[in-house]
Coordinates of C-alpha atoms in Angstrom, one line a residue:
M1 CA -8.1 -5.4 -14.4
T2 CA -4.4 -5.9 -14.2
G3 CA -2.8 -9.3 -14.0
K4 CA -1.8 -8.6 -10.4
Q5 CA -5.4 -7.7 -9.5
L6 CA -6.8 -10.8 -11.3
K7 CA -4.4 -13.1 -9.4
N8 CA -5.3 -11.4 -6.0
S9 CA -9.0 -11.8 -6.9
I10 CA -8.6 -15.5 -7.6
L11 CA -6.6 -16.0 -4.4
Q12 CA -9.4 -14.1 -2.5
W13 CA -12.0 -16.4 -3.9
A14 CA -9.9 -19.4 -2.9
I15 CA -9.6 -18.4 0.7
Q16 CA -13.2 -17.6 1.0
G17 CA -14.3 -21.0 -0.4
K18 CA -15.6 -19.7 -3.8
L19 CA -12.9 -21.0 -6.1
V20 CA -13.9 -24.7 -6.2
P21 CA -17.2 -26.5 -5.3
Q22 CA -17.9 -27.6 -1.7
D23 CA -18.2 -31.3 -1.2
P24 CA -20.4 -32.4 1.7
N25 CA -18.4 -35.7 1.8
D26 CA -15.3 -33.9 2.7
E27 CA -14.1 -34.4 6.3
P28 CA -14.5 -31.0 7.9
A29 CA -11.7 -28.8 8.8
S30 CA -12.5 -29.3 12.5
V31 CA -11.4 -32.9 12.2
L32 CA -8.2 -31.8 10.7
L33 CA -7.6 -29.4 13.5
E34 CA -8.2 -32.3 16.1
K35 CA -5.6 -34.5 14.3
I36 CA -3.1 -31.6 14.5
R37 CA -3.8 -31.1 18.2
A38 CA -3.4 -34.8 18.7
E39 CA -0.1 -34.7 17.0
K40 CA 1.1 -31.8 18.9
A41 CA 0.1 -33.6 22.2
R42 CA 2.1 -36.6 21.1
L43 CA 5.2 -34.5 20.5
I44 CA 4.9 -32.8 23.8
K45 CA 4.4 -36.1 25.7
E46 CA 7.5 -37.5 24.0
G47 CA 9.5 -34.4 25.0
K48 CA 10.2 -33.3 21.4
I49 CA 8.5 -30.0 21.8
K50 CA 7.5 -27.7 24.7
K51 CA 3.8 -27.0 25.6
D52 CA 2.8 -23.6 24.1
K53 CA 1.5 -21.5 26.9
K54 CA -0.4 -19.3 24.3
E55 CA -2.2 -22.3 22.7
S56 CA -5.8 -21.5 21.8
I57 CA -8.9 -22.8 20.1
I58 CA -11.2 -20.7 18.0
Y59 CA -14.9 -21.5 17.9
R60 CA -18.2 -20.0 17.1
G61 CA -20.6 -19.5 20.0
E62 CA -24.4 -19.9 20.0
D63 CA -24.7 -16.1 19.6
N64 CA -22.8 -16.5 16.2
S65 CA -19.9 -14.6 17.5
Y66 CA -16.4 -16.0 17.2
Y67 CA -14.4 -16.6 20.4
E68 CA -10.8 -17.6 21.1
K69 CA -10.2 -19.8 24.3
F70 CA -6.7 -19.9 25.7
A71 CA -4.8 -22.5 27.6
D72 CA -5.3 -20.6 30.9
G73 CA -9.1 -20.6 30.5
K74 CA -9.4 -17.0 29.2
V75 CA -12.0 -16.4 26.4
V76 CA -11.9 -13.5 24.1
C77 CA -14.4 -12.4 21.4
I78 CA -12.6 -11.9 18.2
D79 CA -15.4 -10.8 15.8
E80 CA -13.4 -7.7 14.9
E81 CA -10.7 -10.0 13.5
I82 CA -12.9 -12.0 11.3
P83 CA -12.8 -10.4 7.8
F84 CA -15.4 -12.5 6.0
E85 CA -17.8 -15.6 6.3
I86 CA -16.5 -19.0 5.4
P87 CA -18.3 -22.2 4.4
A88 CA -19.8 -24.4 7.2
T89 CA -17.1 -27.1 6.9
W90 CA -14.2 -24.6 7.3
E91 CA -12.6 -23.3 10.4
W92 CA -10.7 -20.2 11.6
C93 CA -7.3 -20.9 13.1
R94 CA -4.0 -19.3 13.8
I95 CA -0.9 -20.2 11.9
S96 CA 0.6 -21.4 15.2
H97 CA -2.2 -24.0 15.4
L98 CA -0.9 -25.8 12.2
F99 CA 2.9 -25.4 12.4
L100 CA 5.9 -25.6 14.7
H101 CA 7.7 -22.2 14.4
A102 CA 11.5 -21.7 14.5
S103 CA 14.0 -19.1 13.3
G104 CA 17.6 -19.5 12.1
K105 CA 20.9 -18.6 13.6
Q106 CA 22.0 -14.9 13.9
Q107 CA 24.9 -14.2 11.6
S108 CA 27.7 -12.3 13.6
S109 CA 31.4 -12.2 14.0
S110 CA 31.1 -13.5 17.6
N111 CA 29.8 -16.9 16.8
K112 CA 32.3 -18.0 14.1
G113 CA 34.4 -20.2 16.4
Y114 CA 31.8 -22.8 17.5
G115 CA 30.5 -25.8 15.6
T116 CA 31.3 -26.9 12.1
P117 CA 31.0 -25.0 8.8
Q118 CA 27.5 -25.3 7.3
K119 CA 25.8 -23.9 4.3
F120 CA 22.9 -21.7 5.3
I121 CA 20.3 -19.6 3.5
T122 CA 19.3 -16.0 4.1
T123 CA 16.4 -13.9 2.8
S124 CA 18.6 -13.3 -0.4
N125 CA 18.1 -16.9 -1.2
L126 CA 14.4 -17.0 -0.6
Y127 CA 11.8 -15.7 -3.2
W128 CA 8.1 -16.4 -3.9
G129 CA 7.8 -20.2 -4.6
R130 CA 11.5 -20.7 -5.3
F131 CA 15.1 -20.6 -4.0
V132 CA 18.2 -19.1 -5.5
L133 CA 21.1 -21.1 -4.3
D134 CA 24.1 -20.0 -6.4
N135 CA 25.3 -17.6 -3.6
V136 CA 24.8 -19.7 -0.5
K137 CA 27.0 -18.7 2.4
V138 CA 28.8 -20.7 5.1
M139 CA 28.7 -20.3 8.8
N140 CA 29.6 -22.5 11.8
F141 CA 26.7 -24.3 13.4
T142 CA 26.8 -26.5 16.5
E143 CA 24.9 -29.8 16.6
E144 CA 22.1 -28.3 18.6
E145 CA 22.0 -25.3 16.2
I146 CA 21.8 -27.6 13.2
K147 CA 18.9 -29.4 14.8
N148 CA 17.0 -26.2 15.8
C149 CA 17.9 -23.9 12.9
S150 CA 17.6 -25.9 9.7
A151 CA 14.9 -26.8 7.2
T152 CA 14.0 -30.2 6.1
K153 CA 11.9 -31.2 3.0
G154 CA 8.3 -30.0 3.3
D155 CA 9.0 -27.0 5.6
L156 CA 7.5 -23.6 4.7
L157 CA 10.2 -20.9 4.9
V158 CA 9.1 -17.2 5.2
C159 CA 11.2 -14.0 5.1
E160 CA 11.1 -11.9 8.2
G161 CA 12.4 -8.5 7.2
G162 CA 13.5 -6.1 4.4
A163 CA 11.8 -5.2 1.3
G164 CA 11.0 -8.9 0.6
Y165 CA 9.4 -9.6 4.0
G166 CA 6.8 -12.3 3.6
R167 CA 8.4 -14.0 0.6
S168 CA 7.8 -17.8 1.1
A169 CA 8.7 -21.0 -0.4
I170 CA 8.5 -24.7 0.5
W171 CA 11.8 -26.4 0.9
D172 CA 11.8 -29.2 -1.6
K173 CA 15.3 -30.5 -1.6
E174 CA 16.3 -34.0 -0.4
Y175 CA 18.8 -32.6 2.0
D176 CA 18.5 -30.3 5.0
I177 CA 19.7 -26.7 5.0
C178 CA 20.7 -24.4 7.9
L179 CA 18.9 -21.0 8.3
Q180 CA 19.8 -17.5 9.1
N181 CA 17.7 -15.8 11.9
H182 CA 15.8 -13.6 9.4
V183 CA 14.2 -16.7 7.9
H184 CA 11.1 -18.2 9.7
R185 CA 10.7 -21.9 9.5
L186 CA 7.2 -23.3 9.6
R187 CA 7.1 -27.0 10.1
P188 CA 3.7 -28.6 9.4
L189 CA 2.2 -30.8 12.1
I190 CA 0.4 -32.7 9.3
D191 CA 1.7 -33.1 5.7
G192 CA 0.0 -31.4 2.8
I193 CA -1.0 -28.2 4.3
C194 CA 1.8 -25.9 3.2
E195 CA 0.8 -25.0 -0.3
Y196 CA -2.5 -23.6 0.7
V197 CA -0.9 -21.6 3.5
Y198 CA 1.8 -20.3 1.0
H199 CA -1.0 -18.8 -1.2
F200 CA -2.7 -17.3 1.8
I201 CA 0.5 -15.5 2.9
Y202 CA 1.2 -14.3 -0.7
L203 CA -2.3 -12.8 -0.8
L204 CA -1.8 -11.0 2.6
K205 CA 1.5 -9.5 1.4
E206 CA 0.0 -8.3 -1.9
S207 CA -2.9 -6.7 -0.1
N208 CA -0.6 -5.0 2.5
Q209 CA -2.1 -7.0 5.4
L210 CA 1.1 -8.8 6.5
T211 CA 3.5 -6.4 8.1
S212 CA 3.9 -6.2 11.8
V213 CA 2.5 -3.1 13.4
G214 CA 4.3 -0.8 15.7
T215 CA 7.7 -1.1 13.9
A216 CA 9.7 1.5 12.2
M217 CA 10.8 -0.8 9.2
P218 CA 8.3 -3.2 7.4
G219 CA 8.7 -6.7 8.5
L220 CA 7.0 -9.9 9.7
S221 CA 7.9 -10.7 13.3
A222 CA 7.5 -14.2 14.7
N223 CA 4.6 -13.2 16.8
R224 CA 2.8 -11.6 13.9
L225 CA 3.4 -14.6 11.7
K226 CA 2.2 -17.1 14.2
G227 CA -0.9 -15.0 15.1
L228 CA -2.1 -14.8 11.5
L229 CA -5.8 -15.7 11.3
L230 CA -6.3 -18.3 8.6
P231 CA -9.5 -19.6 7.0
L232 CA -8.8 -23.3 7.0
P233 CA -10.7 -25.5 4.5
P234 CA -11.1 -29.3 4.8
Y235 CA -8.0 -31.1 3.7
Q236 CA -9.6 -32.5 0.5
E237 CA -10.7 -29.0 -0.5
Q238 CA -7.3 -27.6 0.1
C239 CA -6.0 -30.2 -2.4
R240 CA -8.7 -29.1 -4.9
I241 CA -7.9 -25.4 -4.3
V242 CA -4.2 -25.9 -4.8
S243 CA -4.8 -28.0 -7.9
K244 CA -7.0 -25.3 -9.4
L245 CA -4.4 -22.6 -8.6
K246 CA -1.8 -24.6 -10.4
E247 CA -4.0 -24.8 -13.3
V248 CA -5.2 -21.2 -13.4
I249 CA -2.2 -19.1 -12.2
P250 CA 0.0 -19.8 -15.2
Y251 CA -2.6 -18.3 -17.5
V252 CA -2.9 -15.3 -15.2
E253 CA 0.9 -14.9 -15.1
R254 CA 1.0 -15.0 -19.0
Y255 CA -1.8 -12.5 -19.0
N256 CA 0.3 -10.3 -16.7
E257 CA 3.4 -10.7 -18.8
T258 CA 1.4 -9.7 -21.9
E259 CA 0.0 -6.7 -20.0
D260 CA 3.4 -5.6 -18.9
V261 CA 4.6 -5.8 -22.6
L262 CA 1.6 -3.7 -23.7
S263 CA 2.2 -1.2 -20.8
R264 CA 5.8 -0.9 -21.9
L265 CA 4.8 -0.5 -25.5
N266 CA 2.2 2.0 -24.5
S267 CA 4.7 4.0 -22.6
Q268 CA 7.2 3.7 -25.4
I269 CA 4.6 4.9 -27.9
R270 CA 4.0 7.9 -25.7
V271 CA 7.6 8.8 -25.5
C272 CA 8.1 8.2 -29.2
L273 CA 4.9 10.3 -30.0
K274 CA 6.2 13.2 -27.9
K275 CA 9.6 13.0 -29.6
S276 CA 7.9 13.0 -33.0
I277 CA 5.7 16.0 -32.1
L278 CA 8.7 18.0 -30.8
Q279 CA 10.7 17.2 -34.0
E280 CA 7.7 18.2 -36.2
A281 CA 7.5 21.4 -34.2
I282 CA 11.1 22.5 -34.7
Q283 CA 10.9 21.8 -38.5
G284 CA 7.8 24.0 -38.9
K285 CA 5.5 21.1 -39.6
L286 CA 3.3 21.1 -36.4
V287 CA 1.3 24.4 -37.1
P288 CA 0.4 26.2 -40.3
Q289 CA 2.7 28.9 -41.6
N290 CA 1.5 32.6 -41.9
A291 CA 3.4 34.6 -44.5
S292 CA 2.2 37.9 -43.0
E293 CA 3.9 37.3 -39.7
E294 CA 7.1 39.2 -38.8
P295 CA 10.0 36.9 -39.7
A296 CA 12.4 35.5 -37.1
T297 CA 15.0 37.9 -38.2
V298 CA 13.0 40.7 -36.4
L299 CA 13.1 38.8 -33.1
L300 CA 16.8 38.1 -33.5
Q301 CA 17.5 41.8 -34.1
Q302 CA 15.5 42.7 -31.0
I303 CA 17.7 40.3 -29.0
R304 CA 20.8 41.9 -30.3
E305 CA 19.5 45.3 -29.3
E306 CA 18.6 44.0 -25.8
K307 CA 22.2 42.7 -25.5
Q308 CA 23.6 46.0 -26.4
R309 CA 21.4 47.7 -23.7
L310 CA 22.7 45.1 -21.1
V311 CA 26.2 46.0 -22.1
A312 CA 25.5 49.7 -21.7
K313 CA 24.0 49.0 -18.3
G314 CA 27.1 47.0 -17.2
K315 CA 25.1 43.8 -16.8
L316 CA 26.7 42.1 -19.7
K317 CA 30.4 42.1 -20.8
K318 CA 31.2 43.3 -24.3
K319 CA 33.3 40.3 -25.0
D320 CA 30.1 38.0 -24.4
V321 CA 28.2 39.8 -27.1
V322 CA 29.7 37.9 -30.1
D323 CA 27.0 37.5 -32.7
S324 CA 27.0 35.8 -36.0
D325 CA 24.5 36.0 -38.8
I326 CA 23.5 32.8 -40.4
F327 CA 22.0 33.1 -43.9
K328 CA 21.1 31.0 -47.0
G329 CA 23.0 32.1 -50.1
D330 CA 21.8 32.2 -53.7
D331 CA 23.4 28.8 -54.1
N332 CA 21.0 27.3 -51.5
K333 CA 23.9 26.8 -49.1
Y334 CA 24.0 28.1 -45.5
Y335 CA 26.7 30.5 -44.4
E336 CA 27.7 32.1 -41.2
Q337 CA 28.9 35.7 -41.1
L338 CA 31.5 36.1 -38.4
S339 CA 33.3 39.3 -37.5
D340 CA 36.3 38.5 -39.8
K341 CA 35.0 36.0 -42.3
V342 CA 32.1 34.0 -43.8
V343 CA 32.0 30.3 -43.3
D344 CA 30.1 27.6 -45.2
I345 CA 28.1 25.6 -42.6
T346 CA 25.7 23.7 -44.9
E347 CA 26.9 20.4 -43.6
D348 CA 26.0 21.4 -40.0
I349 CA 22.4 22.4 -40.8
P350 CA 20.3 19.2 -40.1
F351 CA 17.3 20.3 -42.2
D352 CA 15.7 23.1 -44.1
V353 CA 13.2 25.4 -42.3
P354 CA 10.2 27.4 -43.7
E355 CA 10.4 30.8 -45.1
G356 CA 10.5 33.4 -42.3
W357 CA 12.4 31.2 -40.0
S358 CA 16.1 31.7 -39.2
W359 CA 19.0 29.7 -37.8
C360 CA 21.2 30.9 -35.0
R361 CA 23.5 29.7 -32.3
L362 CA 22.3 29.0 -28.8
K363 CA 24.7 31.6 -27.4
S364 CA 23.1 34.3 -29.6
I365 CA 19.8 34.2 -27.7
C366 CA 20.9 33.1 -24.1
T367 CA 23.6 32.9 -21.6
I368 CA 24.6 29.6 -20.1
F369 CA 25.8 29.2 -16.5
T370 CA 26.0 26.6 -13.7
G371 CA 24.8 27.1 -10.1
A372 CA 26.2 27.1 -6.6
T373 CA 29.2 25.0 -5.6
F374 CA 29.4 24.1 -1.9
K375 CA 30.5 21.6 0.6
K376 CA 28.0 19.4 2.3
E377 CA 28.9 20.8 5.8
E378 CA 27.7 24.2 4.5
A379 CA 24.2 23.0 4.1
N380 CA 21.4 24.3 6.4
T381 CA 20.1 21.2 8.3
E382 CA 17.0 23.2 9.2
K383 CA 15.9 23.1 5.5
T384 CA 15.6 26.9 5.3
G385 CA 17.3 29.3 3.1
I386 CA 18.0 28.7 -0.7
R387 CA 16.9 25.4 -2.1
I388 CA 19.5 23.8 -4.4
L389 CA 18.3 21.9 -7.4
R390 CA 20.3 19.0 -8.6
G391 CA 20.1 16.7 -11.6
G392 CA 17.6 14.4 -9.9
N393 CA 15.2 17.4 -9.4
I394 CA 14.9 17.8 -13.2
L395 CA 12.5 15.7 -15.3
P396 CA 11.4 16.2 -18.8
F397 CA 9.3 19.4 -18.8
E398 CA 9.1 19.4 -14.9
I399 CA 11.0 20.6 -11.9
T400 CA 10.4 18.5 -8.7
F401 CA 11.3 19.2 -5.1
K402 CA 12.5 16.4 -2.9
A403 CA 12.7 15.6 0.8
D404 CA 16.5 15.4 0.6
D405 CA 17.0 18.7 -1.2
I406 CA 19.9 20.8 0.1
F407 CA 19.5 24.3 1.5
L408 CA 22.1 27.0 1.7
P409 CA 22.0 30.2 3.7
Y410 CA 20.7 33.3 1.9
N411 CA 24.0 35.1 2.2
A412 CA 25.8 32.2 0.5
I413 CA 24.1 32.6 -2.9
K414 CA 24.6 35.4 -5.4
E415 CA 21.3 36.9 -6.5
N416 CA 22.1 36.6 -10.2
I417 CA 22.0 32.8 -10.1
L418 CA 18.5 32.6 -8.4
L419 CA 16.0 31.2 -10.9
R420 CA 13.9 33.6 -12.8
K421 CA 10.9 33.1 -15.0
N422 CA 11.7 31.6 -18.4
D423 CA 15.0 30.1 -17.3
I424 CA 15.6 26.6 -18.8
V425 CA 17.4 24.2 -16.5
T426 CA 19.1 20.9 -17.5
P427 CA 21.7 18.6 -15.8
A428 CA 25.3 19.3 -16.9
V429 CA 26.6 16.0 -15.5
T430 CA 24.2 13.1 -16.0
S431 CA 24.0 9.5 -17.2
L432 CA 23.8 9.0 -21.0
E433 CA 20.2 8.0 -21.0
N434 CA 19.1 11.2 -19.1
I435 CA 20.7 13.7 -21.4
G436 CA 18.2 16.1 -22.7
K437 CA 16.0 16.3 -19.5
M438 CA 14.9 19.9 -19.6
A439 CA 12.4 22.0 -17.6
R440 CA 11.2 25.6 -17.8
V441 CA 11.0 28.0 -14.7
K442 CA 7.4 29.2 -15.0
D443 CA 7.7 31.9 -12.3
D444 CA 10.5 33.7 -10.5
M445 CA 12.0 31.5 -7.7
P446 CA 13.7 33.9 -5.4
D447 CA 14.4 31.0 -2.9
V448 CA 15.8 28.5 -5.4
T449 CA 18.8 28.0 -7.5
V450 CA 20.7 25.1 -9.0
G451 CA 23.9 23.3 -8.0
G452 CA 27.2 23.3 -9.9
F453 CA 26.3 20.4 -12.0
V454 CA 23.2 21.9 -13.6
F455 CA 23.1 24.4 -16.4
V456 CA 20.7 27.4 -16.5
L457 CA 19.9 28.7 -20.0
R458 CA 18.7 32.4 -19.5
L459 CA 17.3 34.3 -22.4
Y460 CA 18.7 37.8 -23.1
F461 CA 15.3 38.7 -24.2
S462 CA 12.9 37.1 -21.7
N463 CA 9.7 36.1 -23.4
D464 CA 7.1 33.4 -22.5
W465 CA 6.7 32.1 -26.0
L466 CA 10.4 32.1 -26.8
S467 CA 11.1 30.4 -23.6
Q468 CA 8.4 27.7 -24.2
Y469 CA 9.6 27.2 -27.7
L470 CA 13.2 26.9 -26.5
L471 CA 12.3 24.2 -24.1
A472 CA 10.6 22.2 -26.9
L473 CA 13.6 22.8 -29.1
M474 CA 16.2 21.7 -26.5
S475 CA 14.1 18.6 -25.8
S476 CA 13.8 17.5 -29.4
P477 CA 15.6 14.5 -30.8
T478 CA 17.8 16.6 -33.0
I479 CA 19.2 18.7 -30.1
I480 CA 19.4 15.6 -27.8
E481 CA 21.5 13.8 -30.3
Y482 CA 23.7 16.8 -30.7
M483 CA 24.1 17.0 -26.8
K484 CA 25.1 13.3 -26.7
S485 CA 27.7 14.0 -29.4
I486 CA 29.4 16.6 -27.3
T487 CA 29.5 14.8 -24.0
N488 CA 32.7 13.6 -22.3
K489 CA 32.7 10.8 -19.8
S490 CA 33.6 12.4 -16.5
G491 CA 33.4 9.3 -14.2
Q492 CA 31.8 5.8 -14.0
A493 CA 28.5 6.0 -15.9
F494 CA 28.5 9.9 -15.9
Y495 CA 28.8 12.2 -18.8
N496 CA 29.7 15.9 -18.8
I497 CA 28.1 18.2 -21.4
G498 CA 30.6 20.9 -22.4
K499 CA 29.2 24.4 -22.0
E500 CA 31.3 26.0 -24.7
R501 CA 30.2 23.4 -27.3
L502 CA 26.6 23.5 -26.0
A503 CA 26.6 27.3 -26.7
T504 CA 27.4 26.6 -30.3
T505 CA 24.2 24.5 -30.8
L506 CA 22.4 25.5 -34.1
L507 CA 18.8 26.4 -33.4
P508 CA 15.9 26.8 -35.9
I509 CA 13.9 29.9 -34.8
P510 CA 10.4 30.6 -36.1
P511 CA 8.5 33.9 -36.0
L512 CA 7.6 34.8 -32.4
S513 CA 3.8 34.5 -33.2
E514 CA 4.3 31.0 -34.6
Q515 CA 6.3 30.1 -31.4
Q516 CA 3.2 30.9 -29.5
R517 CA 1.1 28.6 -31.7
I518 CA 3.7 25.9 -31.5
A519 CA 3.8 26.1 -27.7
N520 CA 0.0 26.0 -27.4
Q521 CA -0.2 23.0 -29.7
I522 CA 2.4 21.1 -27.9
E523 CA 0.7 21.7 -24.6
K524 CA -2.6 20.5 -26.0
I525 CA -1.2 17.3 -27.6
F526 CA 0.9 16.4 -24.6
S527 CA -2.1 16.8 -22.3
E528 CA -4.1 14.4 -24.5
I529 CA -1.2 11.9 -24.7
K530 CA -1.0 12.0 -20.9
G531 CA -4.7 11.5 -20.5
N532 CA -4.9 8.4 -22.7

């Protein structure tokens, strides 16, 4: 059970009368409601409040059904609203039976010229059980507005709309404060009942039972708030419940904090473990070596021959076929044979690889290109045509489609940039922490390409195992650190990966059959990590 689930369970016990023992000597909740009705009648008589035309009383009939009787004499059975049984000394009631409701003043440019400047709080100042008052705004309020749209000590304030709807806190300051219209004010007709109701509202919000129905945006309307059906304990039991919650909830919150830390650690361990597996894989330490396998030099030669065939067919320009040969000399140093010279690259090689492996440049095995560039007005609003993947569509080892994906007409996209099986895609412009997000295209995608800020790595020699190994290789810590080292900041918080420098990335290449074993082992281990 999570800390959140535990807290909600404790609150559920509280509102069902199961958290603290019942005391038969407690004055029943029905007496409390009578006192509240008497107080309301007094305020009406004195002209301080108006009579509520929707006033009602909830009672249980001789048939054990629950009924609600309204001021006009109408009686309605509300059995379907009653979620659970409560102790005999408790009562069901509406929030409106316990409080006087008011909302704050609407904030607009049209009402700045009236009244005097007053500090007021909005939903941005109101959080669960507390207020943040370091950014309090000022607006003009008339004397009447100050009277009707302000909170005094002991009022329960509740957020009406936005993501934080339902957030509540009891105003505990010695001074009054004005309110914006998106803050509900619940003024108790009898002191001492706010804390219990606060916990009740919190539980409803956490269990998704609070939002107003029939609205496009989540929120808590005045009618919905006033109509909430509340299980009301005797006043003395409310005090015991609140006292017990104050005692227990700090332990639950510490448990929740510890659980959050463990969850983060667990996630971090998974990430670190995956990185470690990938690093072991590209260093030849993940699966056993097999001396009888064809060495990687055979695969690299096949790739060279394939490039020559592509040149002969006119599908590849001769200038793009610039190969180099990387080898280890008798002096145990690494050299790169270029067309006109041999260069010592020992310092560039991050680690030694097993016998049968070879080093090569990324540009030796694949071409790198970006996708379609376009203007937003060129997009197909009907969401048909060619889907354009952007950086946000690419997660580690996964391509995702989104509801806001852009589509371009078929005739606007060149066929050669449509995604093919075994392509690797990665953002070309990204935030620094997202560098290294790579995904593999598992099947041809004739209706999908990438945008101008995404790279496609396309193998000259398309092979499932080489593609899967390349994905692991390009996602490894060694290559990610290299990619970070070649980035240039291209705007606030964005980094551009240089294609030309990326193409020179040094890659450790195992024999093709070992690539298959590596890919299978990574898939197996990652599946186990995900399942734990």
